[in-house]
Coordinates of C-alpha atoms in Angstrom, one line a residue:
M23 CA -5.3 53.8 24.7
R24 CA -5.4 57.6 23.9
E25 CA -8.8 59.4 23.9
R26 CA -9.3 60.9 20.5
G27 CA -11.5 63.8 21.6
T28 CA -10.5 67.5 21.6
Y29 CA -11.3 70.7 23.6
A30 CA -13.3 72.1 20.7
E31 CA -17.0 72.9 21.4
N32 CA -19.3 70.6 19.4
T33 CA -21.8 72.7 17.5
W34 CA -23.8 70.0 15.6
C35 CA -27.6 70.0 16.1
P36 CA -28.7 67.7 19.0
G37 CA -29.5 64.3 17.5
C38 CA -27.4 64.8 14.4
G39 CA -26.2 61.6 12.8
N40 CA -22.7 63.1 12.8
F41 CA -22.4 62.3 16.5
G42 CA -22.7 58.6 15.8
I43 CA -20.1 58.9 13.0
L44 CA -17.7 60.7 15.4
R45 CA -18.1 58.0 18.1
A46 CA -17.6 55.3 15.5
V47 CA -14.4 56.8 14.2
K48 CA -13.1 57.2 17.8
K49 CA -13.9 53.6 18.5
A50 CA -12.3 52.5 15.2
A51 CA -9.1 54.4 16.1
G52 CA -9.1 52.5 19.4
L53 CA -9.5 49.2 17.6
L54 CA -6.6 50.1 15.3
D55 CA -4.5 51.2 18.2
E56 CA -5.0 47.9 20.0
S57 CA -3.9 46.0 16.8
A58 CA -0.6 45.8 15.1
F59 CA -1.6 49.0 13.1
D60 CA 0.6 52.0 13.6
I61 CA -2.0 54.6 14.7
D62 CA 0.5 57.4 14.1
T63 CA 0.2 56.8 10.3
L64 CA -3.6 57.6 10.4
V65 CA -4.1 61.2 9.1
I66 CA -7.3 63.0 8.2
S67 CA -8.8 65.7 6.1
S68 CA -12.3 67.1 5.6
G69 CA -14.2 69.3 3.2
I70 CA -16.5 72.2 4.1
G71 CA -19.9 71.6 5.6
C72 CA -21.4 70.2 8.8
H73 CA -19.4 67.0 8.3
G74 CA -16.2 69.0 8.1
K75 CA -16.4 70.0 11.8
I76 CA -15.4 66.4 12.7
F77 CA -11.8 67.6 11.9
D78 CA -12.0 69.8 15.0
Y79 CA -13.4 67.1 17.2
L80 CA -10.8 64.4 16.5
D81 CA -7.3 64.4 18.0
L82 CA -5.6 63.2 14.8
S83 CA -3.1 64.9 12.6
G84 CA -4.2 66.2 9.2
V85 CA -5.1 69.1 7.0
Y86 CA -8.3 71.0 6.8
S87 CA -9.2 71.1 3.1
L88 CA -11.6 73.0 0.8
H89 CA -15.1 72.3 -0.4
G90 CA -14.9 69.3 -2.7
R91 CA -11.1 69.0 -2.4
A92 CA -10.6 66.7 0.6
I93 CA -10.1 63.6 -1.6
A94 CA -7.4 65.4 -3.6
T95 CA -5.8 66.5 -0.4
V96 CA -5.5 62.9 1.0
S97 CA -4.4 61.6 -2.4
G98 CA -1.5 64.1 -2.2
M99 CA -0.7 63.0 1.4
K100 CA -0.5 59.4 0.2
M101 CA 1.7 60.2 -2.8
A102 CA 4.0 62.4 -0.8
N103 CA 4.4 59.7 1.9
P104 CA 3.1 56.2 1.0
G105 CA 3.6 55.2 4.7
L106 CA 0.6 57.2 5.7
H107 CA -3.0 56.0 5.9
P108 CA -5.1 59.0 4.9
L109 CA -8.8 59.2 5.8
A110 CA -11.1 61.9 4.1
F111 CA -14.4 63.0 5.6
V112 CA -16.7 64.4 3.0
G113 CA -20.3 65.3 2.6
D114 CA -22.7 64.1 -0.1
G115 CA -22.7 67.6 -1.8
D116 CA -19.0 67.9 -1.1
A117 CA -18.1 64.5 -2.7
Y118 CA -20.8 63.9 -5.3
G119 CA -21.1 67.5 -6.4
E120 CA -18.1 69.8 -6.2
G121 CA -15.6 66.9 -5.6
L122 CA -17.1 64.3 -8.0
A123 CA -14.1 64.3 -10.4
H124 CA -11.6 63.8 -7.5
L125 CA -13.8 60.9 -6.1
L126 CA -14.1 59.1 -9.4
F127 CA -10.4 59.3 -10.3
A128 CA -9.3 58.3 -6.8
A129 CA -11.4 55.2 -7.2
K130 CA -10.3 54.6 -10.8
R131 CA -6.6 54.8 -9.8
N132 CA -7.2 52.6 -6.7
M133 CA -5.6 55.3 -4.6
D134 CA -4.7 53.9 -1.2
V135 CA -6.9 56.2 0.8
T136 CA -10.2 55.9 2.7
V137 CA -13.2 58.2 1.9
L138 CA -16.1 58.4 4.4
V139 CA -19.1 60.2 3.1
H140 CA -21.6 61.8 5.5
D141 CA -24.5 61.3 3.2
N142 CA -27.6 63.1 4.5
G143 CA -29.1 64.1 1.1
V144 CA -29.0 67.8 2.0
Y145 CA -26.7 70.8 2.3
G146 CA -27.3 71.2 6.0
L147 CA -24.8 73.9 6.8
T148 CA -26.3 76.3 4.3
T149 CA -29.8 75.5 5.6
G150 CA -31.1 72.7 3.5
Q151 CA -30.7 72.8 -0.2
F152 CA -30.9 69.6 -2.3
T153 CA -27.8 67.6 -3.2
P154 CA -26.8 65.0 -5.7
T155 CA -28.3 62.2 -3.4
T156 CA -31.6 63.9 -2.5
E157 CA -34.5 61.7 -3.6
Q158 CA -36.8 62.9 -6.3
G159 CA -39.8 64.8 -4.9
V160 CA -38.2 65.9 -1.7
R161 CA -38.9 69.5 -0.8
T162 CA -35.9 71.5 0.3
R163 CA -35.0 75.2 0.5
S164 CA -33.9 75.1 -3.2
S165 CA -36.7 72.7 -4.3
P166 CA -39.8 74.0 -2.6
H167 CA -42.0 72.1 -5.1
G168 CA -40.0 68.9 -4.9
N169 CA -36.6 67.9 -6.3
V170 CA -37.0 67.0 -10.0
E171 CA -33.6 65.5 -10.4
K172 CA -32.8 61.7 -10.2
P173 CA -30.2 61.1 -7.4
F174 CA -26.9 59.5 -7.8
N175 CA -26.5 55.9 -6.6
P176 CA -23.1 56.2 -4.7
L177 CA -22.5 52.5 -4.5
L178 CA -23.0 52.0 -8.2
L179 CA -20.8 55.0 -9.0
M180 CA -17.9 53.5 -7.0
L181 CA -18.4 50.0 -8.3
D182 CA -18.3 51.2 -11.8
A183 CA -15.3 53.5 -11.1
G184 CA -13.2 50.6 -9.8
A185 CA -13.1 51.0 -6.1
T186 CA -11.8 47.9 -4.4
F187 CA -13.6 48.4 -1.0
V188 CA -17.1 49.6 -1.1
A189 CA -19.3 49.8 2.0
R190 CA -22.3 51.4 3.5
G191 CA -22.8 52.2 7.1
Y192 CA -25.3 53.8 9.5
P193 CA -24.6 55.7 12.8
G194 CA -27.6 53.9 14.4
K195 CA -25.4 50.7 14.2
L196 CA -22.4 52.2 16.0
D197 CA -20.2 49.1 16.6
H198 CA -20.9 47.9 13.0
L199 CA -19.8 51.3 11.6
A200 CA -16.7 51.4 13.8
D201 CA -15.7 48.0 12.4
L202 CA -16.3 49.2 8.8
V203 CA -14.0 52.2 9.4
A204 CA -11.2 50.1 10.9
R205 CA -11.4 47.6 8.0
A206 CA -11.5 50.3 5.4
V207 CA -8.4 52.1 6.8
Q208 CA -6.5 48.8 6.7
H209 CA -7.5 47.9 3.2
E210 CA -4.8 48.3 0.6
G211 CA -6.4 50.3 -2.1
F212 CA -9.3 52.7 -2.5
S213 CA -11.8 52.4 0.4
F214 CA -15.2 54.0 0.3
I215 CA -17.9 54.1 3.0
D216 CA -21.2 55.8 2.2
V217 CA -22.7 56.6 5.7
L218 CA -26.5 57.1 5.9
Q219 CA -26.4 60.2 8.1
P220 CA -29.8 61.7 9.2
C221 CA -30.0 65.5 9.4
V222 CA -32.6 66.0 12.1
T223 CA -33.0 69.7 11.2
F224 CA -33.5 69.6 7.4
H225 CA -33.8 65.9 6.4
D226 CA -34.7 63.7 9.3
T227 CA -34.5 60.1 8.0
Y228 CA -34.1 58.2 11.3
E229 CA -37.5 56.5 11.1
E230 CA -37.1 55.5 7.5
Y231 CA -33.5 54.1 8.0
N232 CA -34.4 52.3 11.2
E233 CA -37.1 50.4 9.2
R234 CA -35.1 49.7 6.1
V235 CA -31.5 49.2 7.3
E236 CA -30.3 45.5 7.2
V237 CA -26.9 44.2 8.2
L238 CA -25.3 42.0 5.5
D239 CA -24.4 38.5 6.5
A240 CA -21.5 38.2 4.0
T241 CA -19.6 40.2 1.4
P242 CA -21.0 39.5 -2.1
D243 CA -19.1 39.3 -5.4
M244 CA -19.4 42.1 -8.0
E245 CA -22.6 40.8 -9.5
G246 CA -24.2 40.5 -6.0
A247 CA -22.8 43.9 -5.0
R248 CA -24.5 45.6 -8.0
E249 CA -27.8 43.8 -7.1
I250 CA -27.6 45.1 -3.5
A251 CA -26.7 48.6 -4.6
M252 CA -29.9 48.7 -6.8
Q253 CA -32.3 47.5 -4.1
P254 CA -35.3 49.9 -4.2
E255 CA -36.8 49.0 -0.8
R256 CA -34.0 47.7 1.4
L257 CA -30.9 49.4 2.7
P258 CA -28.2 46.7 3.3
I259 CA -25.2 47.9 5.3
G260 CA -21.8 46.4 5.5
V261 CA -19.0 45.6 3.0
I262 CA -20.8 45.6 -0.4
Y263 CA -17.7 44.7 -2.3
H264 CA -14.1 43.8 -1.5
G265 CA -11.5 43.2 -4.2
T266 CA -7.8 43.3 -4.6
A267 CA -5.6 45.3 -7.0
T268 CA -2.2 47.0 -6.8
P269 CA -2.6 50.5 -5.3
Y270 CA -1.8 53.5 -7.4
H271 CA 1.3 54.6 -5.4
E272 CA 3.0 51.2 -5.9
R273 CA 2.4 51.2 -9.6
L274 CA 3.7 54.8 -9.9
L275 CA 6.5 54.8 -7.3
D276 CA 7.2 51.1 -6.8
Q277 CA 8.8 51.1 -3.3
F278 CA 10.1 54.7 -3.4
N279 CA 9.0 56.9 -0.6
P280 CA 9.6 60.6 -1.3
V281 CA 9.8 61.5 2.4
V282 CA 12.1 58.7 3.4
D283 CA 14.1 58.1 0.2
A284 CA 14.5 61.6 -1.1
P285 CA 18.1 62.8 -1.6
S286 CA 19.6 65.1 0.9
R287 CA 20.2 68.8 0.3
E288 CA 23.9 68.2 -0.3
E289 CA 23.1 65.4 -2.8
R290 CA 20.7 67.6 -4.7
L291 CA 23.2 70.5 -4.9
A292 CA 25.9 68.1 -6.1
A293 CA 23.5 66.8 -8.8
V294 CA 22.8 70.4 -9.9
E295 CA 26.5 71.2 -10.1
D296 CA 27.1 68.1 -12.3
I297 CA 24.3 69.2 -14.6
L298 CA 25.8 72.7 -14.9
K299 CA 29.4 71.6 -15.6

């Protein structure tokens, strides 16, 4: 089994929740590699932010994207070559702020990609401004008197948008998170994992999460998923909802693969000549 690390120097803050996410993804890649899954079809992209550095630390093929655009990038990968299994790493500001439209439409379309959100409720790379998931009242660099905005509920957003695999994970439960990632990548349709990722420098939530996180015993139906998503005191982790629906690329392309089935150069030139006659 190939080690998925790289030579790049890791510059995350000591204790950052991203370390657990990185280890979980490496372990998930190992689990996939040991199964019947073709690991060479796993490709990645990331946005801009502390989370985005994970692209440099994983020995997987992919494309470094822009702020808020990683989901659009992996959607393009899937449509260009449906044989790929794209995985996007995004931050909470990256996905629920700048990239919200891409996120919602990927879920709505049931795009066959996986989106993993490093959700720390803060813009850590730019020194701690509040994001769409920062809780009301939290003081940050951009809300010194407390955040006055009501935060998004990512799980409810995805359930309402039509995601067919909705999960929440926590780096403090490493093996559990690795299993979630492996299951999400293999799911046919839009897969979403909101990862509770403490930022030890600007929003250290380890103590709170360690007290509130609970592992789900089973995957609920839609009604149960909505109830779990709205829990005010508990933070259940696991697969919140798992449904089935035809992925977007199959509805649009059927079995056509633009990479494999595209006509050759000679065939394209001959077609142009026929048109011009």
